[in-house]
PDB file of C-alpha atoms in Angstrom:
ATOM      1  CA  MET A  17     -38.478  33.503  33.794  1.00 77.00           C
ATOM      2  CA  GLU A  18     -39.915  30.065  33.029  1.00 82.00           C
ATOM      3  CA  LYS A  19     -36.578  28.332  33.605  1.00 87.00           C
ATOM      4  CA  LYS A  20     -36.334  29.921  37.054  1.00 88.00           C
ATOM      5  CA  LEU A  21     -39.909  28.970  37.891  1.00 88.00           C
ATOM      6  CA  SER A  22     -39.296  25.385  36.771  1.00 87.00           C
ATOM      7  CA  ILE A  23     -36.299  25.155  39.124  1.00 87.00           C
ATOM      8  CA  LEU A  24     -38.569  26.195  41.997  1.00 91.00           C
ATOM      9  CA  ARG A  25     -41.246  23.700  40.973  1.00 91.00           C
ATOM     10  CA  GLU A  26     -38.694  20.882  40.669  1.00 92.00           C
ATOM     11  CA  LYS A  27     -37.556  21.588  44.220  1.00 92.00           C
ATOM     12  CA  GLY A  28     -41.156  21.526  45.495  1.00 92.00           C
ATOM     13  CA  TYR A  29     -41.783  25.250  45.976  1.00 93.00           C
ATOM     14  CA  LYS A  30     -44.997  27.034  45.077  1.00 92.00           C
ATOM     15  CA  ILE A  31     -45.001  29.806  42.518  1.00 93.00           C
ATOM     16  CA  THR A  32     -46.589  32.685  44.397  1.00 92.00           C
ATOM     17  CA  PRO A  33     -47.382  36.084  42.889  1.00 92.00           C
ATOM     18  CA  GLN A  34     -44.797  37.634  45.227  1.00 92.00           C
ATOM     19  CA  ARG A  35     -42.106  35.144  44.179  1.00 93.00           C
ATOM     20  CA  ARG A  36     -42.864  35.784  40.508  1.00 94.00           C
ATOM     21  CA  ALA A  37     -42.726  39.560  41.130  1.00 95.00           C
ATOM     22  CA  VAL A  38     -39.327  39.274  42.866  1.00 95.00           C
ATOM     23  CA  ILE A  39     -37.883  37.343  39.909  1.00 94.00           C
ATOM     24  CA  THR A  40     -39.368  39.877  37.484  1.00 94.00           C
ATOM     25  CA  ALA A  41     -37.831  42.749  39.476  1.00 95.00           C
ATOM     26  CA  LEU A  42     -34.428  41.038  39.493  1.00 94.00           C
ATOM     27  CA  GLU A  43     -34.611  40.545  35.730  1.00 92.00           C
ATOM     28  CA  GLU A  44     -35.623  44.181  35.163  1.00 92.00           C
ATOM     29  CA  PHE A  45     -32.835  45.581  37.337  1.00 89.00           C
ATOM     30  CA  GLY A  46     -30.135  43.492  35.751  1.00 77.00           C
ATOM     31  CA  LYS A  47     -27.085  43.794  37.964  1.00 83.00           C
ATOM     32  CA  PHE A  48     -26.904  44.352  41.653  1.00 93.00           C
ATOM     33  CA  PRO A  49     -30.216  45.637  43.050  1.00 95.00           C
ATOM     34  CA  THR A  50     -30.666  45.840  46.813  1.00 94.00           C
ATOM     35  CA  ALA A  51     -33.609  44.262  48.620  1.00 95.00           C
ATOM     36  CA  GLN A  52     -35.044  47.777  48.954  1.00 96.00           C
ATOM     37  CA  ASN A  53     -34.798  48.304  45.157  1.00 95.00           C
ATOM     38  CA  ILE A  54     -36.615  45.019  44.639  1.00 96.00           C
ATOM     39  CA  LEU A  55     -39.278  45.956  47.202  1.00 97.00           C
ATOM     40  CA  GLU A  56     -39.981  49.246  45.415  1.00 95.00           C
ATOM     41  CA  SER A  57     -40.371  47.440  42.110  1.00 95.00           C
ATOM     42  CA  VAL A  58     -42.539  44.627  43.520  1.00 96.00           C
ATOM     43  CA  LYS A  59     -44.847  47.099  45.279  1.00 95.00           C
ATOM     44  CA  LYS A  60     -45.975  48.337  41.857  1.00 94.00           C
ATOM     45  CA  THR A  61     -47.849  45.059  41.329  1.00 92.00           C
ATOM     46  CA  GLN A  62     -48.007  43.719  44.919  1.00 92.00           C
ATOM     47  CA  PRO A  63     -48.664  46.810  47.067  1.00 94.00           C
ATOM     48  CA  ASP A  64     -49.054  44.844  50.315  1.00 94.00           C
ATOM     49  CA  VAL A  65     -45.728  43.019  50.091  1.00 95.00           C
ATOM     50  CA  SER A  66     -43.294  43.575  52.972  1.00 95.00           C
ATOM     51  CA  LEU A  67     -39.511  43.846  53.038  1.00 96.00           C
ATOM     52  CA  ASP A  68     -39.501  40.643  55.102  1.00 96.00           C
ATOM     53  CA  THR A  69     -41.259  38.838  52.241  1.00 95.00           C
ATOM     54  CA  ILE A  70     -38.647  40.157  49.813  1.00 96.00           C
ATOM     55  CA  TYR A  71     -35.803  38.897  52.018  1.00 96.00           C
ATOM     56  CA  ARG A  72     -37.450  35.477  52.491  1.00 95.00           C
ATOM     57  CA  ASN A  73     -37.833  35.103  48.732  1.00 96.00           C
ATOM     58  CA  LEU A  74     -34.294  36.296  48.012  1.00 96.00           C
ATOM     59  CA  THR A  75     -32.948  33.795  50.563  1.00 95.00           C
ATOM     60  CA  LEU A  76     -34.909  30.979  48.943  1.00 95.00           C
ATOM     61  CA  LEU A  77     -33.819  31.998  45.438  1.00 95.00           C
ATOM     62  CA  ALA A  78     -30.189  32.025  46.624  1.00 92.00           C
ATOM     63  CA  GLU A  79     -30.556  28.614  48.278  1.00 91.00           C
ATOM     64  CA  VAL A  80     -31.849  27.006  45.071  1.00 92.00           C
ATOM     65  CA  GLY A  81     -29.157  28.671  42.931  1.00 88.00           C
ATOM     66  CA  ILE A  82     -31.266  31.181  41.018  1.00 91.00           C
ATOM     67  CA  VAL A  83     -29.785  34.250  42.708  1.00 92.00           C
ATOM     68  CA  HIS A  84     -26.330  35.145  43.991  1.00 90.00           C
ATOM     69  CA  GLU A  85     -26.172  37.313  47.122  1.00 91.00           C
ATOM     70  CA  ILE A  86     -23.148  39.588  47.361  1.00 90.00           C
ATOM     71  CA  HIS A  87     -22.286  40.772  50.855  1.00 88.00           C
ATOM     72  CA  ARG A  88     -21.277  44.428  51.266  1.00 87.00           C
ATOM     73  CA  HIS A  89     -20.967  46.633  54.316  1.00 84.00           C
ATOM     74  CA  THR A  90     -23.294  49.119  52.588  1.00 82.00           C
ATOM     75  CA  GLY A  91     -25.977  46.427  52.226  1.00 85.00           C
ATOM     76  CA  ASN A  92     -26.206  43.191  50.305  1.00 92.00           C
ATOM     77  CA  ILE A  93     -26.971  43.174  46.612  1.00 93.00           C
ATOM     78  CA  TYR A  94     -28.260  40.446  44.334  1.00 93.00           C
ATOM     79  CA  GLU A  95     -27.868  39.160  40.811  1.00 91.00           C
ATOM     80  CA  ILE A  96     -29.521  36.415  38.833  1.00 89.00           C
ATOM     81  CA  VAL A  97     -27.238  33.445  38.242  1.00 87.00           C
ATOM     82  CA  ASN A  98     -26.635  32.871  34.535  1.00 81.00           C
ATOM     83  CA  PRO A  99     -25.966  29.179  33.918  1.00 74.00           C
ATOM     84  CA  GLY A 100     -22.656  28.693  32.172  1.00 71.00           C
ATOM     85  CA  HIS A 101     -21.293  32.080  33.280  1.00 75.00           C
ATOM     86  CA  HIS A 102     -19.456  31.502  36.535  1.00 77.00           C
ATOM     87  CA  HIS A 103     -17.782  34.576  37.972  1.00 83.00           C
ATOM     88  CA  HIS A 104     -16.837  36.393  41.155  1.00 84.00           C
ATOM     89  CA  HIS A 105     -16.813  40.031  42.274  1.00 87.00           C
ATOM     90  CA  LEU A 106     -14.692  42.962  43.309  1.00 91.00           C
ATOM     91  CA  VAL A 107     -16.412  44.926  46.094  1.00 89.00           C
ATOM     92  CA  CYS A 108     -15.282  48.383  47.248  1.00 91.00           C
ATOM     93  CA  THR A 109     -15.300  48.632  51.040  1.00 90.00           C
ATOM     94  CA  GLU A 110     -15.647  52.410  50.846  1.00 89.00           C
ATOM     95  CA  CYS A 111     -18.537  53.065  48.433  1.00 89.00           C
ATOM     96  CA  GLY A 112     -19.891  49.547  47.791  1.00 86.00           C
ATOM     97  CA  ARG A 113     -19.181  49.632  44.056  1.00 88.00           C
ATOM     98  CA  THR A 114     -19.267  46.081  42.727  1.00 89.00           C
ATOM     99  CA  GLU A 115     -17.723  44.741  39.537  1.00 89.00           C
ATOM    100  CA  CYS A 116     -17.808  41.299  37.975  1.00 85.00           C
ATOM    101  CA  LEU A 117     -14.530  39.425  37.844  1.00 85.00           C
ATOM    102  CA  ASP A 118     -14.709  36.849  35.060  1.00 84.00           C
ATOM    103  CA  ILE A 119     -12.180  34.425  36.481  1.00 84.00           C
ATOM    104  CA  CYS A 120     -12.356  31.794  39.166  1.00 82.00           C
ATOM    105  CA  PRO A 121      -9.416  31.093  41.479  1.00 82.00           C
ATOM    106  CA  VAL A 122     -10.690  27.627  42.445  1.00 83.00           C
ATOM    107  CA  ASN A 123      -8.663  24.876  40.813  1.00 83.00           C
ATOM    108  CA  ASP A 124      -8.263  21.103  41.047  1.00 87.00           C
ATOM    109  CA  ALA A 125      -5.852  21.416  43.985  1.00 90.00           C
ATOM    110  CA  TYR A 126      -8.680  22.787  46.158  1.00 87.00           C
ATOM    111  CA  VAL A 127     -11.003  19.985  45.095  1.00 87.00           C
ATOM    112  CA  ARG A 128      -8.376  17.320  45.850  1.00 90.00           C
ATOM    113  CA  GLU A 129      -7.643  18.869  49.244  1.00 92.00           C
ATOM    114  CA  ALA A 130     -11.359  18.896  50.101  1.00 92.00           C
ATOM    115  CA  GLU A 131     -11.720  15.276  48.983  1.00 92.00           C
ATOM    116  CA  LYS A 132      -8.818  14.265  51.261  1.00 94.00           C
ATOM    117  CA  LYS A 133     -10.860  15.638  54.139  1.00 95.00           C
ATOM    118  CA  GLY A 134     -13.995  13.801  53.029  1.00 95.00           C
ATOM    119  CA  PHE A 135     -15.739  16.814  51.472  1.00 92.00           C
ATOM    120  CA  GLN A 136     -17.468  16.929  48.131  1.00 87.00           C
ATOM    121  CA  ILE A 137     -17.531  20.531  46.938  1.00 84.00           C
ATOM    122  CA  THR A 138     -20.964  21.466  45.606  1.00 79.00           C
ATOM    123  CA  GLY A 139     -20.388  25.194  45.147  1.00 78.00           C
ATOM    124  CA  HIS A 140     -18.474  28.198  46.373  1.00 78.00           C
ATOM    125  CA  THR A 141     -18.550  31.969  46.646  1.00 80.00           C
ATOM    126  CA  PHE A 142     -15.574  34.243  46.355  1.00 83.00           C
ATOM    127  CA  GLU A 143     -15.478  38.026  46.571  1.00 87.00           C
ATOM    128  CA  PHE A 144     -12.469  40.340  46.664  1.00 90.00           C
ATOM    129  CA  TYR A 145     -12.878  43.303  49.011  1.00 91.00           C
ATOM    130  CA  GLY A 146     -10.802  46.434  48.612  1.00 93.00           C
ATOM    131  CA  ILE A 147     -10.911  50.052  47.513  1.00 94.00           C
ATOM    132  CA  CYS A 148     -12.012  50.977  43.989  1.00 92.00           C
ATOM    133  CA  HIS A 149     -10.089  53.365  41.770  1.00 92.00           C
ATOM    134  CA  ASP A 150     -12.424  56.316  42.429  1.00 92.00           C
ATOM    135  CA  CYS A 151     -12.258  55.958  46.212  1.00 92.00           C
ATOM    136  CA  ASN A 152      -8.515  55.321  46.116  1.00 89.00           C
ATOM    137  CA  THR A 153      -7.865  58.526  44.175  1.00 87.00           C
ATOM    138  CA  GLY A 154     -10.554  60.644  45.850  1.00 76.00           C
ATOM    139  CA  ASN A 155     -12.713  60.813  42.714  1.00 69.00           C
ATOM    140  CA  LYS A 156     -15.988  59.715  44.293  1.00 60.00           C
ATOM    141  CA  LYS A 157     -19.002  60.607  42.190  1.00 52.00           C
TER     142      LYS A 157
END
């Protein structure tokens, strides 16, 4: 928690009770809560918080690199970024199931190509979208 709060402070952001509660909720959920899941958790300590406040905080946390937002047609989900553990995701377009993929397809060729065009890559996101095993075989839970 303190490391995440120090990142916010370093970037000039205030540590509000709502912001602290959102980070706590993300840590408690572990992988892949929705904004609605986070709202329900935050309301336990901040009963007047709105879904808009949750989204604003999640957007900020994603912008500063504390949270990764994963886009799904069933609704976006979030995970805390673990420094030193870079990964991507498999996302089922049928049920929304999301799995970590512990490899990164970005290599030096992409960096060189970007540099030729005058770009300095500072980050990237990469998700694979498809149909999970359960949906593909009709074994939905």
